[in-house]
C-alpha cells in the first residue's frame, strides 16, 4: 500500500482551506463543543492516494448518508472483480491506549459481478447463496482477513485500527494515545453536511494518568 507524502498532504490541506475558508470557522465552532469535522473530500483524497496497490480496492466512491457513510468500491473476490456498495454506521466506539475499536453496522449491501458471469462468485451471488443482509458472516469466511478485523457476524463488523501496522507500529500514534486516551475519548462518529464529525468526550478523572504518560516519555 503506498504511503502518502506528508508534504503533499499539507500542501493539499492548505489549498483546500484556501478554497473553503468556512472550514476554519466550522472547526472553531466544533472545538467549543468537543467536536471536529473531517471533510469527506479529505477521505476521498486519501482513498485515491492509497488505492494504488494491486490488491487495493479501486474506483472508491464515498458519500455522506447521515448519520452513516455510503461507500462503493471494486474489489476482487475469488479472482473476479466485484462492485460492492453499502452504508456503514459507527455504533460502538472504544478508544484506549492499546486499542481503537470501532463497531460498524453494515446496511444496504449490493454486489455486482463486473467480470466473467460464469465465475464461481457470480454463481453464488446469482443463486442467492450469499445473504446480503448478513455481510459480517460473509466477511468472517474470507481466507485472508484484514489485520484490523477482529469480529464479524450478522450485519456487524468490529475493527481494531491499532492492528493496522502503519498505525499500531507508529511510535507517535502510540504515544499520543497513551497521553490522550485517559482524558479524551470518542463518543460518536456521524456524517453531516458532507463531513464526518467526530464527537469527543472529556474524562477529567484521567488527567493523572495522562500526566504520568507524559513524564514517562512513552
PDB file of C-alpha atoms in Angstrom:
ATOM      1  CA  UNK A   1       0.000   0.000   0.000  1.00  0.00           C
ATOM      2  CA  UNK A   2       1.522   3.358  -0.995  1.00  0.00           C
ATOM      3  CA  UNK A   3       2.233   5.886   1.753  1.00  0.00           C
ATOM      4  CA  UNK A   4       1.024   9.466   1.221  1.00  0.00           C
ATOM      5  CA  UNK A   5       3.742  12.103   1.188  1.00  0.00           C
ATOM      6  CA  UNK A   6       3.319  14.255   4.358  1.00  0.00           C
ATOM      7  CA  UNK A   7       4.453  17.375   2.476  1.00  0.00           C
ATOM      8  CA  UNK A   8       1.904  16.696  -0.251  1.00  0.00           C
ATOM      9  CA  UNK A   9      -0.808  16.191   2.374  1.00  0.00           C
ATOM     10  CA  UNK A  10      -0.004  19.545   3.987  1.00  0.00           C
ATOM     11  CA  UNK A  11       0.039  21.260   0.605  1.00  0.00           C
ATOM     12  CA  UNK A  12      -3.337  19.839  -0.359  1.00  0.00           C
ATOM     13  CA  UNK A  13      -4.760  20.703   3.070  1.00  0.00           C
ATOM     14  CA  UNK A  14      -3.586  24.298   2.656  1.00  0.00           C
ATOM     15  CA  UNK A  15      -5.069  24.515  -0.836  1.00  0.00           C
ATOM     16  CA  UNK A  16      -8.359  23.098   0.461  1.00  0.00           C
ATOM     17  CA  UNK A  17      -8.574  25.672   3.266  1.00  0.00           C
ATOM     18  CA  UNK A  18      -7.865  28.487   0.824  1.00  0.00           C
ATOM     19  CA  UNK A  19     -10.734  27.278  -1.353  1.00  0.00           C
ATOM     20  CA  UNK A  20     -13.001  26.608   1.656  1.00  0.00           C
ATOM     21  CA  UNK A  21     -12.251  29.248   4.326  1.00  0.00           C
ATOM     22  CA  UNK A  22     -15.556  28.398   6.032  1.00  0.00           C
ATOM     23  CA  UNK A  23     -13.891  25.227   7.319  1.00  0.00           C
ATOM     24  CA  UNK A  24     -11.848  27.287   9.791  1.00  0.00           C
ATOM     25  CA  UNK A  25     -14.965  28.800  11.389  1.00  0.00           C
ATOM     26  CA  UNK A  26     -16.607  25.362  11.450  1.00  0.00           C
ATOM     27  CA  UNK A  27     -13.565  23.879  13.184  1.00  0.00           C
ATOM     28  CA  UNK A  28     -13.506  26.624  15.833  1.00  0.00           C
ATOM     29  CA  UNK A  29     -17.230  26.243  16.485  1.00  0.00           C
ATOM     30  CA  UNK A  30     -16.899  22.479  16.754  1.00  0.00           C
ATOM     31  CA  UNK A  31     -13.940  22.704  19.152  1.00  0.00           C
ATOM     32  CA  UNK A  32     -16.101  24.556  21.668  1.00  0.00           C
ATOM     33  CA  UNK A  33     -18.461  21.560  21.669  1.00  0.00           C
ATOM     34  CA  UNK A  34     -15.709  18.911  21.733  1.00  0.00           C
ATOM     35  CA  UNK A  35     -16.338  18.064  18.118  1.00  0.00           C
ATOM     36  CA  UNK A  36     -14.278  18.217  14.958  1.00  0.00           C
ATOM     37  CA  UNK A  37     -15.320  17.504  11.429  1.00  0.00           C
ATOM     38  CA  UNK A  38     -13.290  15.811   8.720  1.00  0.00           C
ATOM     39  CA  UNK A  39     -14.384  16.922   5.231  1.00  0.00           C
ATOM     40  CA  UNK A  40     -15.396  13.877   3.233  1.00  0.00           C
ATOM     41  CA  UNK A  41     -13.327  15.406   0.423  1.00  0.00           C
ATOM     42  CA  UNK A  42     -10.299  14.577   2.600  1.00  0.00           C
ATOM     43  CA  UNK A  43     -11.405  10.940   2.821  1.00  0.00           C
ATOM     44  CA  UNK A  44     -11.854  10.862  -0.947  1.00  0.00           C
ATOM     45  CA  UNK A  45      -8.357  12.251  -1.416  1.00  0.00           C
ATOM     46  CA  UNK A  46      -6.844   9.634   0.902  1.00  0.00           C
ATOM     47  CA  UNK A  47      -8.788   6.888  -0.865  1.00  0.00           C
ATOM     48  CA  UNK A  48      -7.284   7.978  -4.186  1.00  0.00           C
ATOM     49  CA  UNK A  49      -3.786   8.144  -2.706  1.00  0.00           C
ATOM     50  CA  UNK A  50      -3.995   4.711  -1.077  1.00  0.00           C
ATOM     51  CA  UNK A  51      -5.643   2.808  -3.930  1.00  0.00           C
ATOM     52  CA  UNK A  52      -2.518   2.183  -5.987  1.00  0.00           C
ATOM     53  CA  UNK A  53      -1.706  -1.323  -4.723  1.00  0.00           C
ATOM     54  CA  UNK A  54      -2.549  -4.425  -6.733  1.00  0.00           C
ATOM     55  CA  UNK A  55      -4.914  -5.743  -4.065  1.00  0.00           C
ATOM     56  CA  UNK A  56      -6.289  -2.372  -3.018  1.00  0.00           C
ATOM     57  CA  UNK A  57      -9.937  -1.502  -3.772  1.00  0.00           C
ATOM     58  CA  UNK A  58     -10.460   0.514  -6.948  1.00  0.00           C
ATOM     59  CA  UNK A  59     -12.842   3.282  -8.046  1.00  0.00           C
ATOM     60  CA  UNK A  60     -13.780   4.209  -4.493  1.00  0.00           C
ATOM     61  CA  UNK A  61     -16.802   6.466  -4.027  1.00  0.00           C
ATOM     62  CA  UNK A  62     -17.507   7.986  -0.590  1.00  0.00           C
ATOM     63  CA  UNK A  63     -20.691   9.907   0.212  1.00  0.00           C
ATOM     64  CA  UNK A  64     -22.473  11.113   3.322  1.00  0.00           C
ATOM     65  CA  UNK A  65     -25.627   9.174   4.207  1.00  0.00           C
ATOM     66  CA  UNK A  66     -26.405  10.774   7.591  1.00  0.00           C
ATOM     67  CA  UNK A  67     -25.668   9.549  10.127  1.00  0.00           C
ATOM     68  CA  UNK A  68     -23.716   6.915   8.187  1.00  0.00           C
ATOM     69  CA  UNK A  69     -21.242   6.818   5.341  1.00  0.00           C
ATOM     70  CA  UNK A  70     -22.060   5.404   1.926  1.00  0.00           C
ATOM     71  CA  UNK A  71     -19.248   3.631   0.080  1.00  0.00           C
ATOM     72  CA  UNK A  72     -18.848   1.939  -3.272  1.00  0.00           C
ATOM     73  CA  UNK A  73     -15.701   0.176  -4.464  1.00  0.00           C
ATOM     74  CA  UNK A  74     -14.437  -2.509  -6.793  1.00  0.00           C
ATOM     75  CA  UNK A  75     -12.595  -5.465  -5.263  1.00  0.00           C
ATOM     76  CA  UNK A  76     -11.506  -8.893  -6.421  1.00  0.00           C
ATOM     77  CA  UNK A  77     -13.275 -11.822  -4.779  1.00  0.00           C
ATOM     78  CA  UNK A  78     -12.319 -15.357  -5.805  1.00  0.00           C
ATOM     79  CA  UNK A  79     -10.456 -13.822  -8.742  1.00  0.00           C
ATOM     80  CA  UNK A  80     -13.464 -11.919 -10.105  1.00  0.00           C
ATOM     81  CA  UNK A  81     -13.906  -8.119  -9.967  1.00  0.00           C
ATOM     82  CA  UNK A  82     -16.942  -7.246  -7.846  1.00  0.00           C
ATOM     83  CA  UNK A  83     -18.558  -3.840  -7.459  1.00  0.00           C
ATOM     84  CA  UNK A  84     -19.758  -3.513  -3.872  1.00  0.00           C
ATOM     85  CA  UNK A  85     -21.773  -0.705  -2.314  1.00  0.00           C
ATOM     86  CA  UNK A  86     -23.025  -0.341   1.255  1.00  0.00           C
ATOM     87  CA  UNK A  87     -23.739   2.087   4.071  1.00  0.00           C
ATOM     88  CA  UNK A  88     -21.697   1.905   7.274  1.00  0.00           C
ATOM     89  CA  UNK A  89     -22.902   3.171  10.652  1.00  0.00           C
ATOM     90  CA  UNK A  90     -20.469   3.502  13.576  1.00  0.00           C
ATOM     91  CA  UNK A  91     -22.408   2.216  16.587  1.00  0.00           C
ATOM     92  CA  UNK A  92     -19.674   1.159  19.019  1.00  0.00           C
ATOM     93  CA  UNK A  93     -16.521   3.127  19.821  1.00  0.00           C
ATOM     94  CA  UNK A  94     -13.805   2.250  22.293  1.00  0.00           C
ATOM     95  CA  UNK A  95     -10.602   4.290  22.183  1.00  0.00           C
ATOM     96  CA  UNK A  96      -7.946   3.148  24.668  1.00  0.00           C
ATOM     97  CA  UNK A  97      -4.204   3.376  24.964  1.00  0.00           C
ATOM     98  CA  UNK A  98      -3.895  -0.123  23.483  1.00  0.00           C
ATOM     99  CA  UNK A  99      -6.831  -0.268  21.056  1.00  0.00           C
ATOM    100  CA  UNK A 100      -9.051   1.770  18.763  1.00  0.00           C
ATOM    101  CA  UNK A 101     -12.122  -0.410  18.330  1.00  0.00           C
ATOM    102  CA  UNK A 102     -14.938   0.587  16.006  1.00  0.00           C
ATOM    103  CA  UNK A 103     -18.133  -1.449  15.721  1.00  0.00           C
ATOM    104  CA  UNK A 104     -19.842  -0.949  12.360  1.00  0.00           C
ATOM    105  CA  UNK A 105     -23.330  -1.906  11.235  1.00  0.00           C
ATOM    106  CA  UNK A 106     -23.436  -2.570   7.501  1.00  0.00           C
ATOM    107  CA  UNK A 107     -26.676  -1.925   5.623  1.00  0.00           C
ATOM    108  CA  UNK A 108     -27.909  -1.930   2.009  1.00  0.00           C
ATOM    109  CA  UNK A 109     -25.109  -4.159   0.720  1.00  0.00           C
ATOM    110  CA  UNK A 110     -25.190  -4.676  -3.039  1.00  0.00           C
ATOM    111  CA  UNK A 111     -22.790  -6.806  -5.084  1.00  0.00           C
ATOM    112  CA  UNK A 112     -22.395  -6.708  -8.861  1.00  0.00           C
ATOM    113  CA  UNK A 113     -20.110  -9.025 -10.833  1.00  0.00           C
ATOM    114  CA  UNK A 114     -18.020  -6.950 -13.252  1.00  0.00           C
ATOM    115  CA  UNK A 115     -16.201  -9.813 -14.949  1.00  0.00           C
ATOM    116  CA  UNK A 116     -16.996 -13.326 -16.135  1.00  0.00           C
ATOM    117  CA  UNK A 117     -20.634 -14.095 -15.341  1.00  0.00           C
ATOM    118  CA  UNK A 118     -19.718 -17.796 -15.249  1.00  0.00           C
ATOM    119  CA  UNK A 119     -17.215 -17.378 -12.410  1.00  0.00           C
ATOM    120  CA  UNK A 120     -17.883 -19.208  -9.103  1.00  0.00           C
ATOM    121  CA  UNK A 121     -18.593 -15.975  -7.226  1.00  0.00           C
ATOM    122  CA  UNK A 122     -21.072 -14.889  -9.891  1.00  0.00           C
ATOM    123  CA  UNK A 123     -22.910 -18.177  -9.404  1.00  0.00           C
ATOM    124  CA  UNK A 124     -23.037 -17.684  -5.636  1.00  0.00           C
ATOM    125  CA  UNK A 125     -24.364 -14.126  -5.969  1.00  0.00           C
ATOM    126  CA  UNK A 126     -26.873 -15.029  -8.680  1.00  0.00           C
ATOM    127  CA  UNK A 127     -28.206 -18.044  -6.764  1.00  0.00           C
ATOM    128  CA  UNK A 128     -28.818 -16.027  -3.612  1.00  0.00           C
ATOM    129  CA  UNK A 129     -26.435 -18.262  -1.648  1.00  0.00           C
ATOM    130  CA  UNK A 130     -24.789 -15.136  -0.258  1.00  0.00           C
ATOM    131  CA  UNK A 131     -27.055 -13.423   2.277  1.00  0.00           C
ATOM    132  CA  UNK A 132     -26.558  -9.713   1.628  1.00  0.00           C
ATOM    133  CA  UNK A 133     -28.379  -8.916   4.864  1.00  0.00           C
ATOM    134  CA  UNK A 134     -25.535 -10.541   6.823  1.00  0.00           C
ATOM    135  CA  UNK A 135     -22.313  -9.116   5.375  1.00  0.00           C
ATOM    136  CA  UNK A 136     -20.470  -9.913   8.607  1.00  0.00           C
ATOM    137  CA  UNK A 137     -20.999 -13.637   8.007  1.00  0.00           C
ATOM    138  CA  UNK A 138     -19.578 -13.232   4.504  1.00  0.00           C
ATOM    139  CA  UNK A 139     -16.509 -11.343   5.761  1.00  0.00           C
ATOM    140  CA  UNK A 140     -15.866 -13.918   8.501  1.00  0.00           C
ATOM    141  CA  UNK A 141     -15.236 -16.572   5.830  1.00  0.00           C
ATOM    142  CA  UNK A 142     -12.637 -14.528   3.941  1.00  0.00           C
ATOM    143  CA  UNK A 143      -9.459 -16.630   3.521  1.00  0.00           C
ATOM    144  CA  UNK A 144      -7.236 -13.574   4.102  1.00  0.00           C
ATOM    145  CA  UNK A 145      -8.881 -11.368   6.702  1.00  0.00           C
ATOM    146  CA  UNK A 146      -7.630  -7.793   7.136  1.00  0.00           C
ATOM    147  CA  UNK A 147      -5.388  -7.340  10.158  1.00  0.00           C
ATOM    148  CA  UNK A 148      -7.807  -4.813  11.676  1.00  0.00           C
ATOM    149  CA  UNK A 149     -10.798  -7.177  11.554  1.00  0.00           C
ATOM    150  CA  UNK A 150     -11.406  -8.710  14.990  1.00  0.00           C
ATOM    151  CA  UNK A 151     -15.024  -9.840  14.698  1.00  0.00           C
ATOM    152  CA  UNK A 152     -17.726 -10.172  12.028  1.00  0.00           C
ATOM    153  CA  UNK A 153     -21.200 -11.564  12.479  1.00  0.00           C
ATOM    154  CA  UNK A 154     -24.618 -10.834  11.018  1.00  0.00           C
ATOM    155  CA  UNK A 155     -24.738  -7.210   9.898  1.00  0.00           C
ATOM    156  CA  UNK A 156     -21.912  -6.099  12.202  1.00  0.00           C
ATOM    157  CA  UNK A 157     -18.150  -5.810  11.795  1.00  0.00           C
ATOM    158  CA  UNK A 158     -15.711  -4.833  14.546  1.00  0.00           C
ATOM    159  CA  UNK A 159     -12.319  -3.347  13.718  1.00  0.00           C
ATOM    160  CA  UNK A 160      -9.285  -2.532  15.847  1.00  0.00           C
ATOM    161  CA  UNK A 161      -7.477   0.182  13.909  1.00  0.00           C
ATOM    162  CA  UNK A 162      -4.318  -0.234  16.005  1.00  0.00           C
ATOM    163  CA  UNK A 163      -3.842  -3.649  14.400  1.00  0.00           C
ATOM    164  CA  UNK A 164      -3.066  -1.842  11.148  1.00  0.00           C
ATOM    165  CA  UNK A 165       0.760  -1.855  11.122  1.00  0.00           C
ATOM    166  CA  UNK A 166       1.000   1.749   9.891  1.00  0.00           C
ATOM    167  CA  UNK A 167      -0.911   2.888  13.000  1.00  0.00           C
ATOM    168  CA  UNK A 168      -0.099   0.358  15.716  1.00  0.00           C
ATOM    169  CA  UNK A 169       3.571   0.358  14.759  1.00  0.00           C
ATOM    170  CA  UNK A 170       3.869   4.134  14.707  1.00  0.00           C
ATOM    171  CA  UNK A 171       5.538   5.368  17.943  1.00  0.00           C
ATOM    172  CA  UNK A 172       3.980   8.826  17.584  1.00  0.00           C
ATOM    173  CA  UNK A 173       0.460   7.384  17.360  1.00  0.00           C
ATOM    174  CA  UNK A 174       1.073   5.027  20.295  1.00  0.00           C
ATOM    175  CA  UNK A 175       2.459   7.824  22.495  1.00  0.00           C
ATOM    176  CA  UNK A 176      -0.382  10.200  21.582  1.00  0.00           C
ATOM    177  CA  UNK A 177      -2.935   7.545  22.541  1.00  0.00           C
ATOM    178  CA  UNK A 178      -1.300   6.856  25.897  1.00  0.00           C
ATOM    179  CA  UNK A 179      -1.415  10.570  26.697  1.00  0.00           C
ATOM    180  CA  UNK A 180      -4.824  11.455  25.244  1.00  0.00           C
ATOM    181  CA  UNK A 181      -6.926   8.306  25.782  1.00  0.00           C
ATOM    182  CA  UNK A 182      -7.220   8.719  29.583  1.00  0.00           C
ATOM    183  CA  UNK A 183      -8.722  12.218  29.237  1.00  0.00           C
ATOM    184  CA  UNK A 184     -10.319  12.317  25.791  1.00  0.00           C
ATOM    185  CA  UNK A 185     -12.497   9.649  24.205  1.00  0.00           C
ATOM    186  CA  UNK A 186     -14.697   9.356  21.132  1.00  0.00           C
ATOM    187  CA  UNK A 187     -18.431   9.419  21.804  1.00  0.00           C
ATOM    188  CA  UNK A 188     -19.785   9.136  18.256  1.00  0.00           C
ATOM    189  CA  UNK A 189     -18.954   9.245  14.545  1.00  0.00           C
ATOM    190  CA  UNK A 190     -21.668  10.768  12.383  1.00  0.00           C
ATOM    191  CA  UNK A 191     -21.881  12.369   8.968  1.00  0.00           C
ATOM    192  CA  UNK A 192     -23.415  15.787   8.423  1.00  0.00           C
ATOM    193  CA  UNK A 193     -23.111  18.364   5.630  1.00  0.00           C
ATOM    194  CA  UNK A 194     -20.518  16.299   3.712  1.00  0.00           C
ATOM    195  CA  UNK A 195     -18.363  15.969   6.847  1.00  0.00           C
ATOM    196  CA  UNK A 196     -17.535  13.063   9.128  1.00  0.00           C
ATOM    197  CA  UNK A 197     -17.998  14.574  12.583  1.00  0.00           C
ATOM    198  CA  UNK A 198     -16.021  13.108  15.471  1.00  0.00           C
ATOM    199  CA  UNK A 199     -17.841  13.735  18.763  1.00  0.00           C
ATOM    200  CA  UNK A 200     -15.433  13.703  21.703  1.00  0.00           C
ATOM    201  CA  UNK A 201     -15.966  13.200  25.417  1.00  0.00           C
ATOM    202  CA  UNK A 202     -13.764  14.522  28.226  1.00  0.00           C
ATOM    203  CA  UNK A 203     -12.769  12.417  31.258  1.00  0.00           C
ATOM    204  CA  UNK A 204     -11.212  14.731  33.869  1.00  0.00           C
ATOM    205  CA  UNK A 205     -10.517  11.781  36.185  1.00  0.00           C
ATOM    206  CA  UNK A 206      -7.898  10.565  33.712  1.00  0.00           C
ATOM    207  CA  UNK A 207      -5.678  13.645  33.988  1.00  0.00           C
ATOM    208  CA  UNK A 208      -3.283  11.951  36.426  1.00  0.00           C
ATOM    209  CA  UNK A 209      -2.759   9.026  34.049  1.00  0.00           C
ATOM    210  CA  UNK A 210      -2.134  11.404  31.150  1.00  0.00           C
ATOM    211  CA  UNK A 211       0.436  13.372  33.167  1.00  0.00           C
ATOM    212  CA  UNK A 212       2.138  10.135  34.162  1.00  0.00           C
ATOM    213  CA  UNK A 213       2.370   9.116  30.493  1.00  0.00           C
ATOM    214  CA  UNK A 214       3.930  12.476  29.597  1.00  0.00           C
ATOM    215  CA  UNK A 215       6.501  12.171  32.391  1.00  0.00           C
ATOM    216  CA  UNK A 216       7.311   8.600  31.425  1.00  0.00           C
ATOM    217  CA  UNK A 217       8.024   9.757  27.897  1.00  0.00           C
ATOM    218  CA  UNK A 218       6.149   6.806  26.429  1.00  0.00           C
TER     219      UNK A 218
END
